[in-house]
């Protein structure tokens, strides 16, 4: 079991879009199989601990597929999962704590993709998608935890798991939208919150299917909610990295641009889209007949967004040509690569120096790579 013992858990935060169990005053528990919820919960002091004893009504550690969990020792199917405890904090308390953290200037929401468990993305737990360490000391990474399925075999089961994750991603999108609205409300009434997260200091890095979560989140925003963001809360940098999302998201004249793309570029100071034809993961997903028959093309991170000259604050990047070096094992999951991290840090610094245009909420042309 991976226990958080040597690191300062008071400096770890996560935005939970999964169901929790109340185990004390502002203390909650969750696990790798917690179900999706639409209400966002911010937590800190995250620790992986030994689970409580399994009972007939509560089985947080061992999920018994036969339905007799806790009643018999010799269950016919067991799946061991990790169990976590954490302290729930309000958005106002989160802003206050971040303001007191020495050296922190920016917050980066990390929206992970398909088939990741919390221990792989939670800050300071050392997982394969834990980004906190690589962005120190000035950027606080806050992972968005959602209940993706963990199926990593190339099989029909993997395809079905992908379809299940798409459904869960849409629930998570509602959770993320509610966080966006909460951030707007908090920034309007709380000067400290506006300083910490409402002045372009909160950014989002979405990866793979995490980009689809963000796509559905923006799709759900009403026009008045987008306008509200122009008055108070706005993301600084929105990064859509190797997006498992519709390739026409930003294509002029399409319904997806009208309903989603046009809103995306308004709620962030700068939008970055990375893509590469070397992304074998997205290439394989585009060939999954079940997925494409149900959802259509979702390979933005493989094909690229096309012509984006009509969007002044969007920067598209051919990752293999302009950022990451040749010879990588994966051109899909390079979020910890030093070259990518340095690029992201520079973009965050640049976006903080941007000045908004007068009146229309858009931003000066920052260029695009075709």
GROMACS .gro file of C-alpha atoms in nm:
model
  370
    1UNK     CA    1   0.000   0.000   0.000
    2UNK     CA    2   0.126   0.348  -0.087
    3UNK     CA    3   0.097   0.561   0.226
    4UNK     CA    4   0.154   0.935   0.236
    5UNK     CA    5   0.381   0.959   0.538
    6UNK     CA    6   0.694   1.160   0.457
    7UNK     CA    7   0.535   1.444   0.260
    8UNK     CA    8   0.331   1.741   0.381
    9UNK     CA    9  -0.026   1.642   0.304
   10UNK     CA   10  -0.151   1.987   0.409
   11UNK     CA   11  -0.008   2.112   0.079
   12UNK     CA   12  -0.200   1.858  -0.128
   13UNK     CA   13  -0.539   1.940  -0.275
   14UNK     CA   14  -0.781   1.770  -0.511
   15UNK     CA   15  -1.113   1.856  -0.669
   16UNK     CA   16  -1.330   1.549  -0.622
   17UNK     CA   17  -1.602   1.464  -0.870
   18UNK     CA   18  -1.665   1.132  -0.697
   19UNK     CA   19  -1.893   1.031  -0.414
   20UNK     CA   20  -1.748   1.050  -0.063
   21UNK     CA   21  -1.845   0.906   0.275
   22UNK     CA   22  -1.864   1.145   0.569
   23UNK     CA   23  -1.643   1.007   0.849
   24UNK     CA   24  -1.617   1.311   1.075
   25UNK     CA   25  -1.651   1.688   1.091
   26UNK     CA   26  -1.538   1.800   0.744
   27UNK     CA   27  -1.361   1.467   0.703
   28UNK     CA   28  -1.445   1.240   0.411
   29UNK     CA   29  -1.337   0.909   0.260
   30UNK     CA   30  -1.334   0.785  -0.099
   31UNK     CA   31  -1.175   0.506  -0.299
   32UNK     CA   32  -1.075   0.403  -0.650
   33UNK     CA   33  -1.429   0.286  -0.731
   34UNK     CA   34  -1.627   0.576  -0.586
   35UNK     CA   35  -1.916   0.673  -0.814
   36UNK     CA   36  -1.942   0.997  -1.008
   37UNK     CA   37  -2.126   1.295  -0.862
   38UNK     CA   38  -2.227   1.636  -0.992
   39UNK     CA   39  -2.129   1.832  -0.678
   40UNK     CA   40  -1.761   1.932  -0.664
   41UNK     CA   41  -1.573   1.883  -0.336
   42UNK     CA   42  -1.233   2.037  -0.261
   43UNK     CA   43  -1.021   1.834  -0.024
   44UNK     CA   44  -0.679   1.865   0.139
   45UNK     CA   45  -0.470   1.657   0.383
   46UNK     CA   46  -0.519   1.361   0.148
   47UNK     CA   47  -0.385   1.036   0.284
   48UNK     CA   48  -0.401   0.680   0.165
   49UNK     CA   49  -0.475   0.467   0.470
   50UNK     CA   50  -0.572   0.114   0.562
   51UNK     CA   51  -0.948   0.078   0.510
   52UNK     CA   52  -1.196   0.005   0.784
   53UNK     CA   53  -1.310  -0.352   0.832
   54UNK     CA   54  -1.538  -0.480   0.561
   55UNK     CA   55  -1.898  -0.531   0.668
   56UNK     CA   56  -2.216  -0.646   0.504
   57UNK     CA   57  -2.317  -0.288   0.427
   58UNK     CA   58  -1.980  -0.123   0.372
   59UNK     CA   59  -1.702  -0.262   0.159
   60UNK     CA   60  -1.462   0.022   0.084
   61UNK     CA   61  -1.150  -0.184   0.020
   62UNK     CA   62  -1.256  -0.517  -0.124
   63UNK     CA   63  -1.523  -0.510  -0.390
   64UNK     CA   64  -1.682  -0.854  -0.407
   65UNK     CA   65  -1.846  -0.912  -0.741
   66UNK     CA   66  -2.071  -1.193  -0.618
   67UNK     CA   67  -2.273  -0.960  -0.391
   68UNK     CA   68  -2.181  -1.122  -0.056
   69UNK     CA   69  -1.927  -0.861   0.047
   70UNK     CA   70  -1.847  -0.886   0.416
   71UNK     CA   71  -2.061  -1.194   0.470
   72UNK     CA   72  -1.813  -1.459   0.367
   73UNK     CA   73  -1.436  -1.475   0.344
   74UNK     CA   74  -1.420  -1.680   0.027
   75UNK     CA   75  -1.592  -1.440  -0.212
   76UNK     CA   76  -1.594  -1.551  -0.574
   77UNK     CA   77  -1.444  -1.230  -0.714
   78UNK     CA   78  -1.240  -0.964  -0.534
   79UNK     CA   79  -1.091  -0.643  -0.667
   80UNK     CA   80  -0.855  -0.462  -0.430
   81UNK     CA   81  -0.877  -0.085  -0.446
   82UNK     CA   82  -0.713   0.201  -0.256
   83UNK     CA   83  -0.884   0.392   0.023
   84UNK     CA   84  -0.831   0.759   0.106
   85UNK     CA   85  -0.922   1.002   0.381
   86UNK     CA   86  -0.918   1.377   0.339
   87UNK     CA   87  -1.033   1.706   0.487
   88UNK     CA   88  -1.307   1.889   0.299
   89UNK     CA   89  -1.252   2.264   0.253
   90UNK     CA   90  -1.467   2.540   0.111
   91UNK     CA   91  -1.355   2.739  -0.191
   92UNK     CA   92  -1.293   3.037   0.037
   93UNK     CA   93  -1.076   2.826   0.268
   94UNK     CA   94  -0.891   2.684  -0.031
   95UNK     CA   95  -0.811   3.036  -0.155
   96UNK     CA   96  -0.688   3.138   0.189
   97UNK     CA   97  -0.462   2.834   0.224
   98UNK     CA   98  -0.315   2.880  -0.121
   99UNK     CA   99  -0.248   3.247  -0.048
  100UNK     CA  100  -0.048   3.137   0.257
  101UNK     CA  101   0.165   2.883   0.068
  102UNK     CA  102   0.514   3.023   0.020
  103UNK     CA  103   0.611   3.074  -0.343
  104UNK     CA  104   0.282   2.965  -0.501
  105UNK     CA  105   0.172   3.206  -0.775
  106UNK     CA  106  -0.061   2.989  -0.983
  107UNK     CA  107  -0.300   2.695  -0.955
  108UNK     CA  108  -0.320   2.433  -1.229
  109UNK     CA  109  -0.624   2.205  -1.241
  110UNK     CA  110  -0.516   1.867  -1.382
  111UNK     CA  111  -0.800   1.692  -1.564
  112UNK     CA  112  -0.674   1.338  -1.625
  113UNK     CA  113  -0.793   1.104  -1.896
  114UNK     CA  114  -0.928   0.753  -1.944
  115UNK     CA  115  -0.840   0.465  -1.709
  116UNK     CA  116  -0.654   0.644  -1.427
  117UNK     CA  117  -0.705   0.572  -1.057
  118UNK     CA  118  -0.664   0.841  -0.786
  119UNK     CA  119  -0.326   0.713  -0.664
  120UNK     CA  120  -0.184   0.780  -1.012
  121UNK     CA  121  -0.283   1.146  -1.017
  122UNK     CA  122  -0.307   1.264  -0.656
  123UNK     CA  123  -0.044   1.526  -0.577
  124UNK     CA  124   0.271   1.409  -0.399
  125UNK     CA  125   0.177   1.041  -0.410
  126UNK     CA  126   0.432   0.962  -0.676
  127UNK     CA  127   0.198   0.808  -0.930
  128UNK     CA  128   0.262   0.797  -1.303
  129UNK     CA  129   0.040   1.101  -1.361
  130UNK     CA  130   0.125   1.292  -1.044
  131UNK     CA  131   0.235   1.633  -1.172
  132UNK     CA  132   0.285   1.829  -0.849
  133UNK     CA  133   0.656   1.762  -0.817
  134UNK     CA  134   0.746   1.867  -1.170
  135UNK     CA  135   0.571   2.207  -1.146
  136UNK     CA  136   0.722   2.314  -0.816
  137UNK     CA  137   0.788   2.556  -0.660
  138UNK     CA  138   0.548   2.817  -0.804
  139UNK     CA  139   0.259   2.617  -0.949
  140UNK     CA  140   0.019   2.419  -0.731
  141UNK     CA  141  -0.127   2.124  -0.921
  142UNK     CA  142  -0.481   2.028  -0.816
  143UNK     CA  143  -0.597   1.704  -0.981
  144UNK     CA  144  -0.963   1.663  -1.073
  145UNK     CA  145  -1.053   1.312  -0.957
  146UNK     CA  146  -1.321   1.133  -1.157
  147UNK     CA  147  -1.416   0.768  -1.162
  148UNK     CA  148  -1.271   0.637  -1.484
  149UNK     CA  149  -1.275   0.264  -1.548
  150UNK     CA  150  -0.944   0.081  -1.513
  151UNK     CA  151  -0.927  -0.156  -1.809
  152UNK     CA  152  -0.591  -0.165  -1.985
  153UNK     CA  153  -0.608  -0.464  -2.213
  154UNK     CA  154  -0.658  -0.445  -2.587
  155UNK     CA  155  -0.989  -0.624  -2.608
  156UNK     CA  156  -1.364  -0.587  -2.631
  157UNK     CA  157  -1.357  -0.517  -2.256
  158UNK     CA  158  -1.136  -0.216  -2.321
  159UNK     CA  159  -1.380  -0.083  -2.578
  160UNK     CA  160  -1.673  -0.129  -2.341
  161UNK     CA  161  -1.470   0.038  -2.066
  162UNK     CA  162  -1.411   0.331  -2.299
  163UNK     CA  163  -1.784   0.367  -2.361
  164UNK     CA  164  -1.855   0.352  -1.987
  165UNK     CA  165  -1.594   0.621  -1.927
  166UNK     CA  166  -1.760   0.850  -2.181
  167UNK     CA  167  -2.080   0.834  -1.979
  168UNK     CA  168  -1.892   0.900  -1.656
  169UNK     CA  169  -1.704   1.185  -1.822
  170UNK     CA  170  -2.032   1.360  -1.897
  171UNK     CA  171  -2.132   1.343  -1.528
  172UNK     CA  172  -1.789   1.477  -1.436
  173UNK     CA  173  -1.843   1.761  -1.683
  174UNK     CA  174  -2.146   1.874  -1.482
  175UNK     CA  175  -1.934   1.862  -1.167
  176UNK     CA  176  -1.665   2.075  -1.331
  177UNK     CA  177  -1.927   2.321  -1.458
  178UNK     CA  178  -2.061   2.358  -1.105
  179UNK     CA  179  -1.709   2.430  -0.982
  180UNK     CA  180  -1.675   2.696  -1.253
  181UNK     CA  181  -1.999   2.860  -1.139
  182UNK     CA  182  -1.895   2.838  -0.773
  183UNK     CA  183  -1.563   3.004  -0.858
  184UNK     CA  184  -1.749   3.288  -1.029
  185UNK     CA  185  -1.974   3.341  -0.729
  186UNK     CA  186  -1.686   3.326  -0.480
  187UNK     CA  187  -1.472   3.569  -0.679
  188UNK     CA  188  -1.751   3.825  -0.684
  189UNK     CA  189  -1.790   3.832  -0.307
  190UNK     CA  190  -1.441   3.742  -0.186
  191UNK     CA  191  -1.145   3.969  -0.279
  192UNK     CA  192  -0.892   3.707  -0.168
  193UNK     CA  193  -1.051   3.439  -0.386
  194UNK     CA  194  -1.047   3.680  -0.679
  195UNK     CA  195  -0.678   3.744  -0.620
  196UNK     CA  196  -0.589   3.374  -0.594
  197UNK     CA  197  -0.804   3.216  -0.866
  198UNK     CA  198  -0.998   3.498  -1.032
  199UNK     CA  199  -0.720   3.704  -1.187
  200UNK     CA  200  -0.609   3.457  -1.449
  201UNK     CA  201  -0.411   3.263  -1.188
  202UNK     CA  202  -0.618   2.944  -1.221
  203UNK     CA  203  -0.536   2.733  -1.526
  204UNK     CA  204  -0.652   2.396  -1.653
  205UNK     CA  205  -0.454   2.119  -1.817
  206UNK     CA  206  -0.688   1.861  -1.969
  207UNK     CA  207  -0.549   1.544  -2.120
  208UNK     CA  208  -0.701   1.286  -2.357
  209UNK     CA  209  -1.056   1.203  -2.241
  210UNK     CA  210  -1.016   1.476  -1.979
  211UNK     CA  211  -1.050   1.712  -2.276
  212UNK     CA  212  -1.387   1.555  -2.352
  213UNK     CA  213  -1.485   1.626  -1.991
  214UNK     CA  214  -1.394   1.990  -2.051
  215UNK     CA  215  -1.573   1.991  -2.388
  216UNK     CA  216  -1.898   1.875  -2.226
  217UNK     CA  217  -1.849   2.117  -1.937
  218UNK     CA  218  -1.827   2.414  -2.175
  219UNK     CA  219  -2.115   2.279  -2.385
  220UNK     CA  220  -2.332   2.293  -2.073
  221UNK     CA  221  -2.255   2.658  -1.999
  222UNK     CA  222  -2.542   2.894  -2.071
  223UNK     CA  223  -2.469   3.220  -2.258
  224UNK     CA  224  -2.533   3.423  -1.944
  225UNK     CA  225  -2.287   3.204  -1.752
  226UNK     CA  226  -2.019   3.268  -2.014
  227UNK     CA  227  -2.088   3.642  -1.993
  228UNK     CA  228  -2.061   3.621  -1.614
  229UNK     CA  229  -1.711   3.477  -1.653
  230UNK     CA  230  -1.605   3.782  -1.853
  231UNK     CA  231  -1.704   4.002  -1.560
  232UNK     CA  232  -1.523   3.811  -1.285
  233UNK     CA  233  -1.370   3.464  -1.313
  234UNK     CA  234  -1.174   3.352  -1.618
  235UNK     CA  235  -0.922   3.073  -1.662
  236UNK     CA  236  -0.575   3.198  -1.741
  237UNK     CA  237  -0.449   2.915  -1.962
  238UNK     CA  238  -0.664   2.635  -2.102
  239UNK     CA  239  -0.451   2.349  -2.236
  240UNK     CA  240  -0.615   2.072  -2.435
  241UNK     CA  241  -0.338   1.815  -2.457
  242UNK     CA  242  -0.375   1.524  -2.700
  243UNK     CA  243  -0.752   1.563  -2.685
  244UNK     CA  244  -0.980   1.264  -2.718
  245UNK     CA  245  -1.252   1.504  -2.830
  246UNK     CA  246  -1.428   1.618  -3.151
  247UNK     CA  247  -1.177   1.741  -3.412
  248UNK     CA  248  -1.414   2.021  -3.523
  249UNK     CA  249  -1.422   2.179  -3.173
  250UNK     CA  250  -1.269   2.499  -3.315
  251UNK     CA  251  -1.362   2.467  -3.682
  252UNK     CA  252  -1.541   2.777  -3.802
  253UNK     CA  253  -1.898   2.724  -3.922
  254UNK     CA  254  -1.958   2.397  -3.734
  255UNK     CA  255  -2.211   2.333  -3.461
  256UNK     CA  256  -1.935   2.229  -3.224
  257UNK     CA  257  -1.760   2.562  -3.269
  258UNK     CA  258  -2.085   2.752  -3.228
  259UNK     CA  259  -2.193   2.558  -2.919
  260UNK     CA  260  -1.856   2.485  -2.757
  261UNK     CA  261  -1.552   2.632  -2.929
  262UNK     CA  262  -1.674   2.990  -2.932
  263UNK     CA  263  -1.745   2.967  -2.558
  264UNK     CA  264  -1.415   2.795  -2.480
  265UNK     CA  265  -1.208   3.083  -2.614
  266UNK     CA  266  -1.409   3.330  -2.406
  267UNK     CA  267  -1.365   3.165  -2.066
  268UNK     CA  268  -0.985   3.151  -2.091
  269UNK     CA  269  -0.723   3.414  -2.169
  270UNK     CA  270  -0.539   3.171  -2.395
  271UNK     CA  271  -0.630   2.827  -2.532
  272UNK     CA  272  -0.358   2.582  -2.638
  273UNK     CA  273  -0.434   2.270  -2.843
  274UNK     CA  274  -0.161   2.009  -2.887
  275UNK     CA  275  -0.172   1.739  -3.150
  276UNK     CA  276   0.058   1.496  -3.331
  277UNK     CA  277   0.022   1.222  -3.588
  278UNK     CA  278   0.265   1.021  -3.373
  279UNK     CA  279  -0.004   0.971  -3.105
  280UNK     CA  280  -0.054   0.595  -3.133
  281UNK     CA  281  -0.315   0.591  -2.854
  282UNK     CA  282  -0.554   0.830  -3.030
  283UNK     CA  283  -0.488   0.659  -3.361
  284UNK     CA  284  -0.594   0.329  -3.206
  285UNK     CA  285  -0.901   0.485  -3.041
  286UNK     CA  286  -1.009   0.633  -3.371
  287UNK     CA  287  -1.021   0.279  -3.506
  288UNK     CA  288  -1.240   0.143  -3.225
  289UNK     CA  289  -1.562   0.071  -3.412
  290UNK     CA  290  -1.782   0.074  -3.101
  291UNK     CA  291  -1.659   0.417  -2.997
  292UNK     CA  292  -1.666   0.582  -3.339
  293UNK     CA  293  -2.006   0.438  -3.428
  294UNK     CA  294  -2.158   0.582  -3.110
  295UNK     CA  295  -1.967   0.908  -3.068
  296UNK     CA  296  -1.819   0.987  -3.407
  297UNK     CA  297  -1.460   1.110  -3.453
  298UNK     CA  298  -1.288   1.212  -3.130
  299UNK     CA  299  -0.928   1.250  -3.237
  300UNK     CA  300  -0.858   1.623  -3.209
  301UNK     CA  301  -0.520   1.544  -3.053
  302UNK     CA  302  -0.429   1.326  -3.353
  303UNK     CA  303  -0.562   1.531  -3.644
  304UNK     CA  304  -0.529   1.881  -3.500
  305UNK     CA  305  -0.792   2.158  -3.507
  306UNK     CA  306  -0.724   2.272  -3.865
  307UNK     CA  307  -0.740   2.638  -3.959
  308UNK     CA  308  -0.777   2.850  -3.644
  309UNK     CA  309  -0.698   3.194  -3.785
  310UNK     CA  310  -1.047   3.309  -3.687
  311UNK     CA  311  -0.955   3.267  -3.317
  312UNK     CA  312  -0.719   3.533  -3.188
  313UNK     CA  313  -0.633   3.368  -2.855
  314UNK     CA  314  -0.583   3.007  -2.965
  315UNK     CA  315  -0.239   2.854  -3.012
  316UNK     CA  316  -0.219   2.513  -3.175
  317UNK     CA  317   0.099   2.313  -3.138
  318UNK     CA  318   0.229   2.016  -3.334
  319UNK     CA  319   0.386   1.851  -3.031
  320UNK     CA  320   0.643   1.640  -3.214
  321UNK     CA  321   0.755   1.929  -3.433
  322UNK     CA  322   0.761   2.204  -3.171
  323UNK     CA  323   0.782   2.069  -2.814
  324UNK     CA  324   0.874   1.713  -2.729
  325UNK     CA  325   1.185   1.549  -2.878
  326UNK     CA  326   1.185   1.245  -3.108
  327UNK     CA  327   1.216   0.895  -2.973
  328UNK     CA  328   0.962   0.916  -2.692
  329UNK     CA  329   0.796   0.595  -2.577
  330UNK     CA  330   0.458   0.769  -2.586
  331UNK     CA  331   0.347   1.076  -2.775
  332UNK     CA  332   0.019   1.067  -2.589
  333UNK     CA  333   0.128   1.084  -2.225
  334UNK     CA  334   0.426   1.319  -2.214
  335UNK     CA  335   0.289   1.554  -1.945
  336UNK     CA  336   0.586   1.491  -1.713
  337UNK     CA  337   0.852   1.541  -1.980
  338UNK     CA  338   1.087   1.830  -1.886
  339UNK     CA  339   1.049   2.000  -2.226
  340UNK     CA  340   0.669   1.999  -2.195
  341UNK     CA  341   0.678   2.122  -1.835
  342UNK     CA  342   0.907   2.409  -1.928
  343UNK     CA  343   0.680   2.501  -2.220
  344UNK     CA  344   0.376   2.505  -1.990
  345UNK     CA  345   0.551   2.721  -1.732
  346UNK     CA  346   0.649   2.974  -1.999
  347UNK     CA  347   0.293   2.985  -2.133
  348UNK     CA  348   0.153   3.042  -1.784
  349UNK     CA  349   0.397   3.328  -1.734
  350UNK     CA  350   0.310   3.475  -2.073
  351UNK     CA  351  -0.065   3.459  -2.021
  352UNK     CA  352  -0.035   3.648  -1.692
  353UNK     CA  353   0.127   3.933  -1.884
  354UNK     CA  354  -0.151   3.955  -2.143
  355UNK     CA  355  -0.380   4.256  -2.154
  356UNK     CA  356  -0.744   4.215  -2.251
  357UNK     CA  357  -0.881   4.399  -2.552
  358UNK     CA  358  -1.133   4.672  -2.489
  359UNK     CA  359  -1.490   4.565  -2.435
  360UNK     CA  360  -1.517   4.231  -2.616
  361UNK     CA  361  -1.348   3.995  -2.374
  362UNK     CA  362  -1.116   3.862  -2.646
  363UNK     CA  363  -0.740   3.885  -2.652
  364UNK     CA  364  -0.465   3.991  -2.891
  365UNK     CA  365  -0.353   3.745  -3.156
  366UNK     CA  366  -0.094   3.511  -3.010
  367UNK     CA  367  -0.034   3.321  -3.331
  368UNK     CA  368  -0.105   2.967  -3.443
  369UNK     CA  369   0.096   2.681  -3.580
  370UNK     CA  370  -0.054   2.510  -3.879
   0.00000   0.00000   0.00000
